[in-house]
PDB file of C-alpha atoms in Angstrom:
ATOM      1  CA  UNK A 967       4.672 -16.469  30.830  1.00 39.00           C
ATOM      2  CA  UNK A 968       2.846 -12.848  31.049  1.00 37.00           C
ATOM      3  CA  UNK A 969       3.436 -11.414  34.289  1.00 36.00           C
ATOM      4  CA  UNK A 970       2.246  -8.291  35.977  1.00 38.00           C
ATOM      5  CA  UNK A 971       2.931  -6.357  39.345  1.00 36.00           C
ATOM      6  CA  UNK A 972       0.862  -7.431  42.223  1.00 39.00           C
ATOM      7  CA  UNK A 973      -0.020  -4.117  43.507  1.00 40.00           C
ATOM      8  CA  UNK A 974      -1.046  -2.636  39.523  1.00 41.00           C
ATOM      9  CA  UNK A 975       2.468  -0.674  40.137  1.00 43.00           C
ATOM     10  CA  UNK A 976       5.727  -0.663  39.378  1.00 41.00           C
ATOM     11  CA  UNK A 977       7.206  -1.296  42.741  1.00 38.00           C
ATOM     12  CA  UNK A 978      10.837   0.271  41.418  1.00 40.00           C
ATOM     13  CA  UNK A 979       9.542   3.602  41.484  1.00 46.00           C
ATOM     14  CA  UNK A 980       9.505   3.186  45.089  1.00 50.00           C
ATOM     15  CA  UNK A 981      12.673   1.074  45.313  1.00 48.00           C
ATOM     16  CA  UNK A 982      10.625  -2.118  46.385  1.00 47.00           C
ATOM     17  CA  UNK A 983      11.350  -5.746  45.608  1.00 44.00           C
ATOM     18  CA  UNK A 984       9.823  -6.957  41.999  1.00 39.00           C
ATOM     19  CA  UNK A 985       6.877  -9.178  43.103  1.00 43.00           C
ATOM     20  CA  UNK A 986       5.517 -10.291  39.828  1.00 41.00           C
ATOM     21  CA  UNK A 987       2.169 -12.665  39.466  1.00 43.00           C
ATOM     22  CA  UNK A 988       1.805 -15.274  36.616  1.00 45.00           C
ATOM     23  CA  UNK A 989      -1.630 -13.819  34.770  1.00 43.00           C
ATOM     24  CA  UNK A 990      -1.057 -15.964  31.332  1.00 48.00           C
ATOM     25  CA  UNK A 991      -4.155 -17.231  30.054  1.00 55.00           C
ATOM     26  CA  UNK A 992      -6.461 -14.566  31.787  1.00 55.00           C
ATOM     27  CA  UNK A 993      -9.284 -13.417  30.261  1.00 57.00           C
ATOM     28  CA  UNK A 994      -9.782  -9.841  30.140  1.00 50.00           C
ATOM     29  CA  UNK A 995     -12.701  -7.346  28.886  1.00 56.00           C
ATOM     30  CA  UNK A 996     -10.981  -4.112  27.036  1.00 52.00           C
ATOM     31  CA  UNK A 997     -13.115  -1.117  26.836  1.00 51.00           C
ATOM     32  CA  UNK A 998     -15.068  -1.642  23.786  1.00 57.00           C
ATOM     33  CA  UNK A 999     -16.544  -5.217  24.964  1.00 62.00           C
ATOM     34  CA  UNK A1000     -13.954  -7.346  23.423  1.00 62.00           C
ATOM     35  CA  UNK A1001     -13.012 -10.085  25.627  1.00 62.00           C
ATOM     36  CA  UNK A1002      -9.312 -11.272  25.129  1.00 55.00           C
ATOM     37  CA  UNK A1003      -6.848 -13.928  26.551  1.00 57.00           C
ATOM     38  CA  UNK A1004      -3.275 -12.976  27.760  1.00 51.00           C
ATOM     39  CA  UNK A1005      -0.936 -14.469  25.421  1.00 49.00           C
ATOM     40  CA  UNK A1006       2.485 -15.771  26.527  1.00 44.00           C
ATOM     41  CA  UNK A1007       4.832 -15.281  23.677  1.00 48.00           C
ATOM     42  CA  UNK A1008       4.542 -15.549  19.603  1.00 47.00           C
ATOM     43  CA  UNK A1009       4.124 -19.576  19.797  1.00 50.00           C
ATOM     44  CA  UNK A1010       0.974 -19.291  21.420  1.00 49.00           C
ATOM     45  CA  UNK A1011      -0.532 -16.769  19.066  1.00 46.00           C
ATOM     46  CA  UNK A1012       0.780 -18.708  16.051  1.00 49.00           C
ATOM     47  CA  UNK A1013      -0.637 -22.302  17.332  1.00 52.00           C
ATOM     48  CA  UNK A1014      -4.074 -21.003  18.004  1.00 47.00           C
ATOM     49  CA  UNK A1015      -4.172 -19.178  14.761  1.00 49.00           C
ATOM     50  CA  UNK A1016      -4.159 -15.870  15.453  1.00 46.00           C
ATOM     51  CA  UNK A1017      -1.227 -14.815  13.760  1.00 49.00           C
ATOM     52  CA  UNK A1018       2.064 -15.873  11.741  1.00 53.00           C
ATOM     53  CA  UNK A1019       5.300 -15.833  13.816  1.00 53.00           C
ATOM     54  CA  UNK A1020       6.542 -14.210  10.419  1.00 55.00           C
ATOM     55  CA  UNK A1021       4.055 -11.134  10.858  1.00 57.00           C
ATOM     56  CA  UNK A1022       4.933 -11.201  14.738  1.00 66.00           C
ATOM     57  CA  UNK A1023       8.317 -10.583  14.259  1.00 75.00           C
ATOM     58  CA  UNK A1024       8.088  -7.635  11.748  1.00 84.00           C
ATOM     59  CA  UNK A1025       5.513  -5.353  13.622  1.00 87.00           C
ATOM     60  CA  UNK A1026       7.825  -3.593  15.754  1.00 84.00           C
ATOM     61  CA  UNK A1027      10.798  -3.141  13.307  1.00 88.00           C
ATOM     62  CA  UNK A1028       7.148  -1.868  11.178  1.00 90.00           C
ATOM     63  CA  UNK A1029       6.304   0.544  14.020  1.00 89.00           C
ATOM     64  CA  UNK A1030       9.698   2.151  13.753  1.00 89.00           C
ATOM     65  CA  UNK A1031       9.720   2.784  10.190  1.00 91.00           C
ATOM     66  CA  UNK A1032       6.211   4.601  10.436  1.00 90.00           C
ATOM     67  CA  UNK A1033       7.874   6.964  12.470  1.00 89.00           C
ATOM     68  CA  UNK A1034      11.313   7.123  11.099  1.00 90.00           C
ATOM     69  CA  UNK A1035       9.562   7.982   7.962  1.00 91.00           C
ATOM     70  CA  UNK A1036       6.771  10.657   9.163  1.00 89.00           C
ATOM     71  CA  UNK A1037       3.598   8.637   8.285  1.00 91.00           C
ATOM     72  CA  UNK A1038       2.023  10.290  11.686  1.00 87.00           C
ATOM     73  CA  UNK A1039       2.252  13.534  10.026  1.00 88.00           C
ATOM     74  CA  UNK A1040      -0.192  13.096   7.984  1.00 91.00           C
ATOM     75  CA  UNK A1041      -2.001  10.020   9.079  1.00 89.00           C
ATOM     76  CA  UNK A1042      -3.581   9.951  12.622  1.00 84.00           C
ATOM     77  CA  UNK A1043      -4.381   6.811  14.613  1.00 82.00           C
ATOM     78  CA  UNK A1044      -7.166   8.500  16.460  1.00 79.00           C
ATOM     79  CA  UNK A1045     -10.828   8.486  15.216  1.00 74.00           C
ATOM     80  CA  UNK A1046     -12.342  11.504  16.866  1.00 74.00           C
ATOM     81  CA  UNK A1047     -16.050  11.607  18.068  1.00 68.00           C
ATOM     82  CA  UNK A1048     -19.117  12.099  15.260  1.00 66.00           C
ATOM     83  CA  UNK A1049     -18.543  11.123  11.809  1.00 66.00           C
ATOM     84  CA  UNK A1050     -15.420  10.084  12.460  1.00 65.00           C
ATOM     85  CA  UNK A1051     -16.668   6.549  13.708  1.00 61.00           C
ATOM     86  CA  UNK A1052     -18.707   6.073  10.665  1.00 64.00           C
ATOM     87  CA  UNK A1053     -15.906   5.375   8.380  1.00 66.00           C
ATOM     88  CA  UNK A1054     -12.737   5.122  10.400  1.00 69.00           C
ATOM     89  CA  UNK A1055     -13.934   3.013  13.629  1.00 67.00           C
ATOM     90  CA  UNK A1056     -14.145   3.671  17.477  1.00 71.00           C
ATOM     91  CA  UNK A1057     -11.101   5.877  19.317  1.00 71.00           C
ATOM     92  CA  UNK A1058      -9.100   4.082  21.189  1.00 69.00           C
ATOM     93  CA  UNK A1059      -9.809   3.508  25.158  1.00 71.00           C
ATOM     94  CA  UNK A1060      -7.152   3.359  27.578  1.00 69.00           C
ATOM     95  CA  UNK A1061      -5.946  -0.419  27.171  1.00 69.00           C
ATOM     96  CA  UNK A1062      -5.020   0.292  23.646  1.00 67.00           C
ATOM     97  CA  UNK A1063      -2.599   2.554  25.221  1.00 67.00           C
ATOM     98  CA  UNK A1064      -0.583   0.249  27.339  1.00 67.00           C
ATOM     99  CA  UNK A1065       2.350  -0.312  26.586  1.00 67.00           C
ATOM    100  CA  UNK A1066       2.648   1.636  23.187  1.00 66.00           C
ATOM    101  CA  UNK A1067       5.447   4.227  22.991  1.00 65.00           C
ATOM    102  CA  UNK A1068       5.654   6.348  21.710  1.00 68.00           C
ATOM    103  CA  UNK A1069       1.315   6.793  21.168  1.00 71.00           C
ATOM    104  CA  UNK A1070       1.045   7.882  17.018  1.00 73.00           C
ATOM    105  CA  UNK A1071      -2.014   9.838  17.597  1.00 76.00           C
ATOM    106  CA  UNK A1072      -0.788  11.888  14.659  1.00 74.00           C
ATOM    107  CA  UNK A1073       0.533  15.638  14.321  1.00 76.00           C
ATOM    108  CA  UNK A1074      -2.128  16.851  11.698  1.00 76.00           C
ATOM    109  CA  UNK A1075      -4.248  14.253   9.801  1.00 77.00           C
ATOM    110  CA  UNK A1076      -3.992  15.627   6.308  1.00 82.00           C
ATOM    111  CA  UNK A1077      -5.163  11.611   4.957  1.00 84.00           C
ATOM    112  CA  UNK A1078      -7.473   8.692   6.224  1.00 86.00           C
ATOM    113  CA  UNK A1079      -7.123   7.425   9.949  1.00 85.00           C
ATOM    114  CA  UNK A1080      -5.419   4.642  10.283  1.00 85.00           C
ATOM    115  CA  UNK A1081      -5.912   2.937  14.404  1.00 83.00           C
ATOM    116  CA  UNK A1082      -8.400   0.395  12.229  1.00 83.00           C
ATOM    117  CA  UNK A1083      -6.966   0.573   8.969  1.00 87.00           C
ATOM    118  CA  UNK A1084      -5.710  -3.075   9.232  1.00 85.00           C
ATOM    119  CA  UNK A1085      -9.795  -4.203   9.048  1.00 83.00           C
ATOM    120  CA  UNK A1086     -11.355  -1.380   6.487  1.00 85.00           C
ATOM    121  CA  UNK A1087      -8.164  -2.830   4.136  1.00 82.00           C
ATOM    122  CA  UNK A1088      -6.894  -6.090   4.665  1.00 85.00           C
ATOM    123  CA  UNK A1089      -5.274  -7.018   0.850  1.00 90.00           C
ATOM    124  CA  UNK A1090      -1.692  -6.950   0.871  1.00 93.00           C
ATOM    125  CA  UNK A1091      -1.659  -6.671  -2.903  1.00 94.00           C
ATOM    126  CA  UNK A1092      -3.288  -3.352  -2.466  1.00 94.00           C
ATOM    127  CA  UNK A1093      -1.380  -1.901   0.057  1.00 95.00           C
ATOM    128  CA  UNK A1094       1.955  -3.033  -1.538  1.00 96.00           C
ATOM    129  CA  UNK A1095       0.791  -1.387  -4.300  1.00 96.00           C
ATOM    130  CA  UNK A1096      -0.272   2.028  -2.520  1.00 96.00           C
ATOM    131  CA  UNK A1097       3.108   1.803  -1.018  1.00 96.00           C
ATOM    132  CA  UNK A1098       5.144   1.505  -4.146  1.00 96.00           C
ATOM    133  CA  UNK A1099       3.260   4.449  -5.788  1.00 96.00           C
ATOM    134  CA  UNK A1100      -0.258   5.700  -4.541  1.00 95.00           C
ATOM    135  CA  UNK A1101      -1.500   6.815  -7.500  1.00 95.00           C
ATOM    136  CA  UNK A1102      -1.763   3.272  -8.619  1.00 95.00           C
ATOM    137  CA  UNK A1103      -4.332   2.886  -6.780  1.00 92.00           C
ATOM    138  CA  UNK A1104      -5.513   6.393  -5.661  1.00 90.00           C
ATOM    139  CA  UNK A1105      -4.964   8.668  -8.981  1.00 89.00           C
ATOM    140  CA  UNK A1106      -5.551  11.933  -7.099  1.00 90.00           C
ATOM    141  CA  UNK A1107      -3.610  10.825  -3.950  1.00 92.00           C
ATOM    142  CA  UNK A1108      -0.917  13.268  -2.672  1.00 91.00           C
ATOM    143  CA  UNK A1109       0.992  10.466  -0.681  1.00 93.00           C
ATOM    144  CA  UNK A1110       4.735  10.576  -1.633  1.00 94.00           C
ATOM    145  CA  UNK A1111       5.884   7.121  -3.030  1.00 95.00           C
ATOM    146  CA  UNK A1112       7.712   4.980  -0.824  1.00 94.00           C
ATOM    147  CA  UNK A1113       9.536   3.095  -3.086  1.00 94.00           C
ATOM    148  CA  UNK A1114      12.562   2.831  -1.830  1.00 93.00           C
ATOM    149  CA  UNK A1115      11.400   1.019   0.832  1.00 94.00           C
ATOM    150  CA  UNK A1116      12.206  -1.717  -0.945  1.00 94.00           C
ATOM    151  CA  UNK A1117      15.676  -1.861   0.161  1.00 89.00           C
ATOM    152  CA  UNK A1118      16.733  -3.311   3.596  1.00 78.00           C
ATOM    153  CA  UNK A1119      17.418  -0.915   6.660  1.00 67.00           C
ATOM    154  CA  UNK A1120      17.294   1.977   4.874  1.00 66.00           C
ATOM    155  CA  UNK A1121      20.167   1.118   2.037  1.00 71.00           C
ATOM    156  CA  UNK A1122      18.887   2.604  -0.845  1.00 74.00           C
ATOM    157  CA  UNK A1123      19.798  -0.943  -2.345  1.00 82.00           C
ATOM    158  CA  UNK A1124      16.135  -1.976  -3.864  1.00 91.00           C
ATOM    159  CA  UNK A1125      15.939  -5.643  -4.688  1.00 92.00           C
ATOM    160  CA  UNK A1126      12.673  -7.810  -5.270  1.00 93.00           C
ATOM    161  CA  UNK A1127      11.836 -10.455  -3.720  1.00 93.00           C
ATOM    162  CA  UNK A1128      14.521 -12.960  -5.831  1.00 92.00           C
ATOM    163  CA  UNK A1129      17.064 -10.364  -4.405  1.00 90.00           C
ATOM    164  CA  UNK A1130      17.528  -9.019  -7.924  1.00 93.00           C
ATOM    165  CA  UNK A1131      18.289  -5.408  -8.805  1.00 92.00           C
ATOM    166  CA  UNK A1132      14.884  -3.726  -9.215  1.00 94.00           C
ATOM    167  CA  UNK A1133      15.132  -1.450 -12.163  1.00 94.00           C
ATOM    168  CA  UNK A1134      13.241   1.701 -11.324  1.00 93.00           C
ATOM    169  CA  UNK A1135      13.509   3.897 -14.295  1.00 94.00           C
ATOM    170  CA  UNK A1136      12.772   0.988 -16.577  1.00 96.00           C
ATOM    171  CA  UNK A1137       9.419   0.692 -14.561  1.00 96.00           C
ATOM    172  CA  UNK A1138       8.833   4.312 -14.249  1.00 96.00           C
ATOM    173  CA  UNK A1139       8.780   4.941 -18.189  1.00 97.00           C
ATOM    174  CA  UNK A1140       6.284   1.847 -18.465  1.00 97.00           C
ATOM    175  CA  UNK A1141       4.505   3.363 -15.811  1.00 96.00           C
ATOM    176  CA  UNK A1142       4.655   6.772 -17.923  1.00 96.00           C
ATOM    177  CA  UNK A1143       3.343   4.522 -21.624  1.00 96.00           C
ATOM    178  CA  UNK A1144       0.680   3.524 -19.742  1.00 95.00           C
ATOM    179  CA  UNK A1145      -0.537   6.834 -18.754  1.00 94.00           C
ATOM    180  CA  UNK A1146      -0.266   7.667 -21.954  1.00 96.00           C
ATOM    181  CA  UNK A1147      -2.568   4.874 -23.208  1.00 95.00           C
ATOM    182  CA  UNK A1148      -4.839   6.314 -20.528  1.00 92.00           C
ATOM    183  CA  UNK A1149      -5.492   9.512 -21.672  1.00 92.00           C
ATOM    184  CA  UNK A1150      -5.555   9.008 -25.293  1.00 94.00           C
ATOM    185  CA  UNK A1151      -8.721   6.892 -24.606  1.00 94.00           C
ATOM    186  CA  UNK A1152      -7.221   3.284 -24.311  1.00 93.00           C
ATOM    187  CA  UNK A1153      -8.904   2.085 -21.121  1.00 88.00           C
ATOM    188  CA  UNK A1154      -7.964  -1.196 -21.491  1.00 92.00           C
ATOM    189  CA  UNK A1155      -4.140  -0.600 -20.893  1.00 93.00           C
ATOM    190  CA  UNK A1156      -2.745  -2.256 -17.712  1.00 94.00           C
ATOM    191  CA  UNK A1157       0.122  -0.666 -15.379  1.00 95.00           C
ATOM    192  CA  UNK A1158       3.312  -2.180 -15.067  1.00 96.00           C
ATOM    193  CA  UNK A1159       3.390  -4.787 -12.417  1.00 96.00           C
ATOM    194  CA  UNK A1160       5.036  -4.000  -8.993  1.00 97.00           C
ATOM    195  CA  UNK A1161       7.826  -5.813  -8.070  1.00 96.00           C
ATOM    196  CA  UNK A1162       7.918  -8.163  -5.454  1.00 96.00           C
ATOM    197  CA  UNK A1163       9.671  -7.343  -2.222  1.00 95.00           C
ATOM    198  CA  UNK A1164      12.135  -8.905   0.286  1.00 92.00           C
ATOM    199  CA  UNK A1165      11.298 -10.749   3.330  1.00 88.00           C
ATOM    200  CA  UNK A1166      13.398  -8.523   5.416  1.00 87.00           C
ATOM    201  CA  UNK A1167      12.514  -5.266   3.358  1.00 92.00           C
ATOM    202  CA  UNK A1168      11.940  -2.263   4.644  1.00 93.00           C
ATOM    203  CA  UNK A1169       8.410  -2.154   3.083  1.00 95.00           C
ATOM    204  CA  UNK A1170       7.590  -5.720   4.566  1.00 94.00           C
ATOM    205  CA  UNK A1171       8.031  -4.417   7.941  1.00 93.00           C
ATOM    206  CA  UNK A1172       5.940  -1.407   7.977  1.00 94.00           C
ATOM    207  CA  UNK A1173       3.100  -3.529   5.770  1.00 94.00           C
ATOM    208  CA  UNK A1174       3.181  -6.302   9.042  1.00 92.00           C
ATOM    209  CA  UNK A1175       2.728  -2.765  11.191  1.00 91.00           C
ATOM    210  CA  UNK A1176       0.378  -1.183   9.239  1.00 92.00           C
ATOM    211  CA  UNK A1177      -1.758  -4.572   8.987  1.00 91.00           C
ATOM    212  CA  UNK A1178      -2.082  -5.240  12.500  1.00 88.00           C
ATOM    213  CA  UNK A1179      -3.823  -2.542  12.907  1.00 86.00           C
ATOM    214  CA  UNK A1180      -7.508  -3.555  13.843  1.00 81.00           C
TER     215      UNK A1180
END
């Protein structure tokens, strides 16, 4: 059931009694046009389609890695006016805004905006990828690698996605040949592939995050 205050308040601030109203399944218009029905829980999203429980479940825990790990310094989640909507999509109006905290509108934006980023990129191959090591995918990208987001809470303890040890340094010197290979003219060289992660991993979470935002 989604509920909401009667008045548009919370009544606590003014030590009231909670009077709540049952608004599930009310259809709303947000400020860019887009009409939307209020959802109950995760089962109702995941029966009409709309998303996996599995994705559901990850976003938050996703959320708090993109801060924990200073993404909004560099990336901001706030197209501004002009050009801006061109590439990276409208700002946000006030109903984006409810209920998010803390806002990531971003300290500096030193890289691409990212409120939309979830519909300009939607492969997970490619962001797993950019994730791993950016230049995979970006060759003059200054994004640190976030590769040890492969481990679980923040362990350190990397595993793919058989929960085998992920050897690192044996990837990084194939990752090294085929630079190598690159510059000497062989264009036909592939990178190593990048392992598979967890479904609890660090990296799976903040991937959900990052790719639910639309």
């Amino acid at each position: 059931m989604v509920l909401a205050y009667n008045s548009g308040k919370d009544p606590r601030a003014e030590g009231k009694e909670i009077a709540l109203v049952d608004i599930t399944n009310t259809t709303v218009t947000t400020s860019k046009g887009k009409t939307v029905t209020l959802k109950a829980n995760v089962e109702d999203l995941v029966a009409q389609g709309l998303a996996r429980e599995s994705q559901l479940k990850y976003i938050g825990q996703g959320k708090a890695i993109f801060v924990r790990e200073g993404c909004w310094w560099c990336h901001t989640l706030l197209p501004e006016q002009g050009h801006d909507w061109q590439y990276f999509g409208m700002p946000p109006g006030p109903d984006d805004m409810v209920g998010e905290s803390p806002t990531l509108f971003g300290s500096d934006r030193k890289a691409p905006d990212l409120l939309h980023v979830g519909s300009r990129q939607t492969s997970r191959a490619w962001m797993t990828q950019h994730f791993w090591n950016p230049r995979l995918v970006q060759p003059k990208s200054m994004m640190p690698r976030f590769d040890y987001l492969w481990s679980k809470n923040g362990s350190g303890t990397m595993v793919d996605g058989k929960g085998n040890a992920i050897d690192e340094a044996s990837w990084d010197a194939q990752y090294q040949d085929y630079l190598s290979k690159v510059d000497a003219g062989d264009f036909s060289a592939a990178p190593p592939a990048v392992p598979s992660y967890g479904e609890d991993s660090d990296v799976r979470k903040l991937l959900d995050y990052v790719l639910s935002l639309k």
